[in-house]
Amino acid sequence: MRIPKIIIPILVLLFIVGGYVFQSVFFFPTTEVAFSAQGDSTVEFIVDGIKCRGTAGFFTEMFQDTPGIESITTYAANHRAIFVYNSSEINPDRIKVIFEKEFRLQDGTFEAFFHEVERRVP
């Protein structure tokens, strides 16, 4: 039995379209980091600059000595960072100030690697 030549391109097209349609269902965290604080609040940021495992790892390292952060989960695929934090020790505005910190570049100028695009408080 011969398969018509048109079937394979149609199947490939269906898989590509299906991948784009269902991609949001299958997002897995890029990084998940837990710290010692007990959190009572959650905030989600869309952050320009979280693009891959490397930038997500650098992003979470910025908070390793920050009191009041219980956990950070990042999703590089859609540039999300979800913080669970203790609201009596830190707030979303302070979190933003930390990740928008400017770093000195080799040419002597300063630049922030991460920028808030959107904030969601559930």
Coordinates of N, CA and C in Angstrom, one line a residue:
M1 N 0.8 -1.2 0.0 CA 0.0 0.0 0.0 C 0.9 1.2 0.0
R2 N 0.6 2.1 -0.9 CA 1.4 3.4 -1.0 C 0.7 4.5 -0.3
I3 N 1.5 5.3 0.3 CA 0.9 6.5 1.0 C 1.0 7.7 0.0
P4 N -0.1 8.4 -0.2 CA 0.0 9.5 -1.1 C 1.0 10.6 -0.6
K5 N 1.7 11.2 -1.5 CA 2.8 12.1 -1.2 C 2.3 13.3 -0.4
I6 N 1.1 13.7 -0.5 CA 0.6 14.8 0.2 C 0.4 14.6 1.7
I7 N 0.2 13.3 2.2 CA 0.0 13.0 3.6 C 1.1 13.4 4.5
I8 N 2.3 13.2 4.1 CA 3.5 13.5 5.0 C 3.6 15.1 5.2
P9 N 3.5 15.9 4.2 CA 3.5 17.3 4.5 C 2.4 17.8 5.3
I10 N 1.2 17.2 5.1 CA 0.0 17.6 5.9 C 0.3 17.2 7.4
L11 N 0.8 16.0 7.6 CA 1.1 15.6 9.0 C 2.1 16.5 9.7
V12 N 3.2 16.9 8.9 CA 4.2 17.8 9.4 C 3.6 19.1 9.8
L13 N 2.8 19.6 8.9 CA 2.1 20.9 9.2 C 1.2 20.8 10.4
L14 N 0.4 19.7 10.5 CA -0.4 19.6 11.7 C 0.4 19.5 13.0
F15 N 1.5 18.8 13.0 CA 2.4 18.8 14.2 C 2.9 20.2 14.5
I16 N 3.3 20.9 13.6 CA 3.9 22.2 13.8 C 2.8 23.2 14.4
V17 N 1.6 23.2 13.8 CA 0.5 24.0 14.3 C 0.1 23.5 15.7
G18 N 0.0 22.2 15.9 CA -0.3 21.7 17.2 C 0.7 22.1 18.3
G19 N 2.0 22.1 17.9 CA 3.0 22.5 18.9 C 2.8 24.0 19.3
Y20 N 2.5 24.8 18.4 CA 2.3 26.2 18.7 C 1.0 26.4 19.5
V21 N 0.0 25.7 19.2 CA -1.3 25.9 19.9 C -1.2 25.4 21.3
F22 N -0.6 24.2 21.5 CA -0.5 23.6 22.8 C 0.7 23.9 23.6
Q23 N 1.6 24.8 23.2 CA 2.8 25.0 23.9 C 2.6 25.6 25.3
S24 N 1.6 26.4 25.5 CA 1.4 27.0 26.9 C 1.0 25.9 27.9
V25 N 0.4 24.8 27.5 CA 0.1 23.7 28.4 C 1.3 23.0 28.9
F26 N 2.4 23.0 28.2 CA 3.5 22.2 28.5 C 4.7 23.0 29.0
F27 N 4.5 24.2 29.5 CA 5.7 25.0 30.0 C 6.2 24.3 31.3
F28 N 7.5 24.1 31.3 CA 8.2 23.6 32.5 C 9.1 24.7 33.0
P29 N 9.3 24.8 34.3 CA 10.2 25.8 34.9 C 11.6 25.7 34.3
T30 N 12.2 26.8 34.1 CA 13.6 26.8 33.7 C 14.5 26.7 35.0
T31 N 14.1 27.4 36.0 CA 14.8 27.3 37.3 C 13.7 27.3 38.4
E32 N 14.0 26.6 39.5 CA 13.2 26.6 40.7 C 14.2 26.6 41.9
V33 N 14.2 27.7 42.6 CA 15.1 27.9 43.7 C 14.3 28.2 45.0
A34 N 14.6 27.5 46.1 CA 13.9 27.7 47.3 C 14.9 28.3 48.3
F35 N 14.5 29.2 49.1 CA 15.4 29.8 50.1 C 14.7 29.5 51.5
S36 N 15.3 30.0 52.6 CA 14.9 29.6 53.9 C 13.7 30.4 54.4
A37 N 13.3 31.5 53.8 CA 12.2 32.3 54.4 C 10.8 31.6 54.2
Q38 N 9.9 32.0 55.0 CA 8.5 31.5 54.9 C 7.7 32.6 54.2
G39 N 7.1 32.3 53.0 CA 6.4 33.3 52.3 C 4.9 33.2 52.5
D40 N 4.2 34.4 52.5 CA 2.8 34.5 52.6 C 2.2 35.2 51.4
S41 N 3.0 35.7 50.5 CA 2.5 36.4 49.3 C 3.2 35.9 48.0
T42 N 2.5 36.1 46.9 CA 3.1 35.7 45.6 C 3.0 36.9 44.6
V43 N 4.0 37.1 43.8 CA 3.9 38.1 42.7 C 4.6 37.4 41.5
E44 N 4.0 37.8 40.4 CA 4.6 37.3 39.1 C 5.0 38.4 38.2
F45 N 6.2 38.4 37.7 CA 6.7 39.4 36.9 C 6.9 38.8 35.5
I46 N 6.7 39.6 34.4 CA 7.2 39.3 33.1 C 8.4 40.2 33.0
V47 N 9.6 39.5 32.7 CA 10.8 40.2 32.8 C 11.6 40.1 31.5
D48 N 11.8 41.3 30.9 CA 12.7 41.3 29.7 C 14.1 41.0 30.2
G49 N 14.7 40.0 29.6 CA 16.0 39.6 29.9 C 16.1 38.1 30.4
I50 N 15.0 37.5 30.8 CA 15.0 36.1 31.1 C 14.8 35.4 29.8
K51 N 15.8 34.8 29.2 CA 15.7 34.3 27.9 C 16.1 32.8 27.7
C52 N 17.0 32.3 28.7 CA 17.5 31.0 28.6 C 17.8 30.5 30.0
R53 N 18.3 29.3 30.1 CA 18.7 28.7 31.4 C 19.8 29.6 32.1
G54 N 20.7 30.1 31.3 CA 21.8 30.9 31.9 C 21.3 32.2 32.5
T55 N 20.5 33.0 31.7 CA 20.0 34.2 32.2 C 19.0 34.0 33.4
A56 N 18.2 32.9 33.4 CA 17.3 32.6 34.5 C 18.1 32.2 35.7
G57 N 19.2 31.5 35.6 CA 20.1 31.2 36.7 C 20.7 32.4 37.3
F58 N 21.2 33.3 36.4 CA 21.8 34.6 36.9 C 20.8 35.4 37.6
F59 N 19.5 35.5 37.1 CA 18.4 36.2 37.7 C 18.2 35.7 39.1
T60 N 18.1 34.4 39.3 CA 17.8 33.9 40.6 C 18.9 34.1 41.6
E61 N 20.2 34.0 41.1 CA 21.3 34.2 42.0 C 21.3 35.6 42.6
M62 N 20.7 36.6 41.9 CA 20.7 38.0 42.4 C 20.0 38.0 43.8
F63 N 19.1 37.0 44.1 CA 18.3 37.1 45.3 C 18.8 36.1 46.4
Q64 N 19.9 35.4 46.2 CA 20.3 34.4 47.1 C 20.5 34.9 48.5
D65 N 20.9 36.2 48.7 CA 21.2 36.7 50.0 C 20.1 37.7 50.4
T66 N 18.9 37.7 49.8 CA 17.9 38.7 50.0 C 16.9 38.1 51.1
P67 N 16.8 38.7 52.2 CA 15.8 38.2 53.2 C 14.4 38.4 52.7
G68 N 13.6 37.4 53.1 CA 12.1 37.5 52.8 C 11.7 36.8 51.6
I69 N 12.6 36.2 50.8 CA 12.2 35.5 49.6 C 12.2 34.0 49.9
E70 N 11.0 33.3 49.7 CA 10.9 31.9 50.0 C 11.3 31.1 48.8
S71 N 10.8 31.5 47.6 CA 11.2 30.8 46.4 C 11.0 31.6 45.1
I72 N 11.8 31.2 44.1 CA 11.7 31.9 42.8 C 11.6 30.8 41.7
T73 N 10.6 30.9 40.9 CA 10.5 30.0 39.7 C 10.5 30.8 38.5
T74 N 11.4 30.4 37.5 CA 11.4 31.2 36.3 C 11.0 30.3 35.1
Y75 N 10.5 30.9 34.1 CA 10.1 30.3 32.9 C 10.7 31.1 31.7
A76 N 11.8 30.7 31.1 CA 12.4 31.4 30.1 C 11.6 31.5 28.8
A77 N 10.8 30.5 28.6 CA 10.0 30.4 27.3 C 9.0 31.6 27.2
N78 N 8.5 32.1 28.4 CA 7.6 33.2 28.3 C 8.0 34.4 29.3
H79 N 9.3 34.4 29.7 CA 10.0 35.5 30.4 C 9.3 35.7 31.8
R80 N 8.8 34.7 32.4 CA 8.1 34.9 33.7 C 9.0 34.5 34.9
A81 N 8.8 35.3 36.0 CA 9.4 35.0 37.2 C 8.4 35.1 38.3
I82 N 8.2 34.0 39.1 CA 7.2 33.9 40.1 C 7.9 33.9 41.5
F83 N 7.6 34.9 42.3 CA 8.2 35.0 43.6 C 7.2 34.6 44.7
V84 N 7.6 33.8 45.7 CA 6.9 33.6 46.9 C 7.7 34.3 48.0
Y85 N 7.1 35.3 48.7 CA 7.9 36.1 49.6 C 7.1 36.4 50.9
N86 N 7.9 36.8 51.9 CA 7.3 37.2 53.2 C 7.0 38.8 53.1
S87 N 5.8 39.1 53.1 CA 5.4 40.5 52.9 C 5.8 41.5 54.0
S88 N 6.2 40.9 55.2 CA 6.6 41.8 56.3 C 8.1 42.1 56.1
E89 N 8.8 41.4 55.2 CA 10.3 41.6 55.0 C 10.6 42.3 53.7
I90 N 9.8 42.0 52.7 CA 10.1 42.6 51.3 C 8.8 42.8 50.6
N91 N 8.8 43.6 49.5 CA 7.6 43.8 48.7 C 7.9 43.8 47.3
P92 N 6.9 43.7 46.4 CA 7.2 43.6 44.9 C 8.1 44.8 44.4
D93 N 7.9 46.0 44.9 CA 8.7 47.1 44.5 C 10.2 46.9 44.8
R94 N 10.5 46.4 46.0 CA 11.8 46.1 46.3 C 12.4 45.0 45.5
I95 N 11.6 44.0 45.2 CA 12.1 42.9 44.3 C 12.5 43.5 43.0
K96 N 11.6 44.3 42.4 CA 11.9 45.0 41.1 C 13.2 45.8 41.2
V97 N 13.4 46.5 42.2 CA 14.7 47.3 42.4 C 15.9 46.4 42.3
I98 N 15.8 45.2 43.0 CA 16.9 44.3 43.0 C 17.2 43.7 41.6
F99 N 16.2 43.3 40.9 CA 16.5 42.7 39.6 C 16.8 43.7 38.5
E100 N 16.4 45.0 38.7 CA 16.7 46.0 37.7 C 18.0 46.7 38.0
K101 N 18.8 46.2 38.9 CA 20.1 46.7 39.3 C 21.0 46.8 38.1
E102 N 21.7 47.9 38.0 CA 22.6 48.1 36.9 C 24.0 47.5 37.2
F103 N 24.6 46.9 36.2 CA 25.9 46.3 36.3 C 26.9 47.1 35.5
R104 N 28.2 47.1 36.0 CA 29.2 47.8 35.2 C 29.7 46.9 34.1
L105 N 29.7 47.4 32.9 CA 30.2 46.7 31.7 C 31.7 46.9 31.5
Q106 N 32.3 46.1 30.6 CA 33.7 46.2 30.4 C 34.1 47.6 29.9
D107 N 33.2 48.3 29.2 CA 33.6 49.6 28.7 C 33.4 50.7 29.7
G108 N 33.0 50.4 30.9 CA 32.9 51.3 32.0 C 31.5 51.9 32.2
T109 N 30.6 51.6 31.2 CA 29.2 52.1 31.3 C 28.4 51.1 32.2
F110 N 27.2 51.5 32.6 CA 26.4 50.7 33.4 C 25.1 50.4 32.7
E111 N 24.6 49.2 32.9 CA 23.4 48.8 32.2 C 22.6 47.7 33.1
A112 N 21.3 47.8 33.1 CA 20.5 46.8 33.7 C 20.2 45.7 32.7
F113 N 20.4 44.4 33.1 CA 20.2 43.3 32.2 C 18.7 42.9 32.2
F114 N 18.0 43.2 33.3 CA 16.6 42.8 33.4 C 15.7 44.0 33.6
H115 N 14.5 43.9 33.0 CA 13.5 45.0 33.1 C 12.1 44.5 33.2
E116 N 11.4 45.1 34.2 CA 10.0 44.6 34.3 C 9.1 45.1 33.1
V117 N 8.4 44.1 32.6 CA 7.5 44.4 31.5 C 6.0 44.5 32.0
E118 N 5.8 43.5 32.9 CA 4.4 43.5 33.5 C 4.5 42.8 34.9
R119 N 3.5 43.2 35.7 CA 3.5 42.6 37.1 C 2.1 42.1 37.3
R120 N 2.0 40.9 37.9 CA 0.7 40.3 38.2 C 0.7 39.9 39.7
V121 N -0.2 40.3 40.5 CA -0.4 39.9 41.9 C -1.7 39.1 42.0
P122 N -1.5 37.8 42.2 CA -2.8 37.0 42.2 C -3.6 37.2 43.5

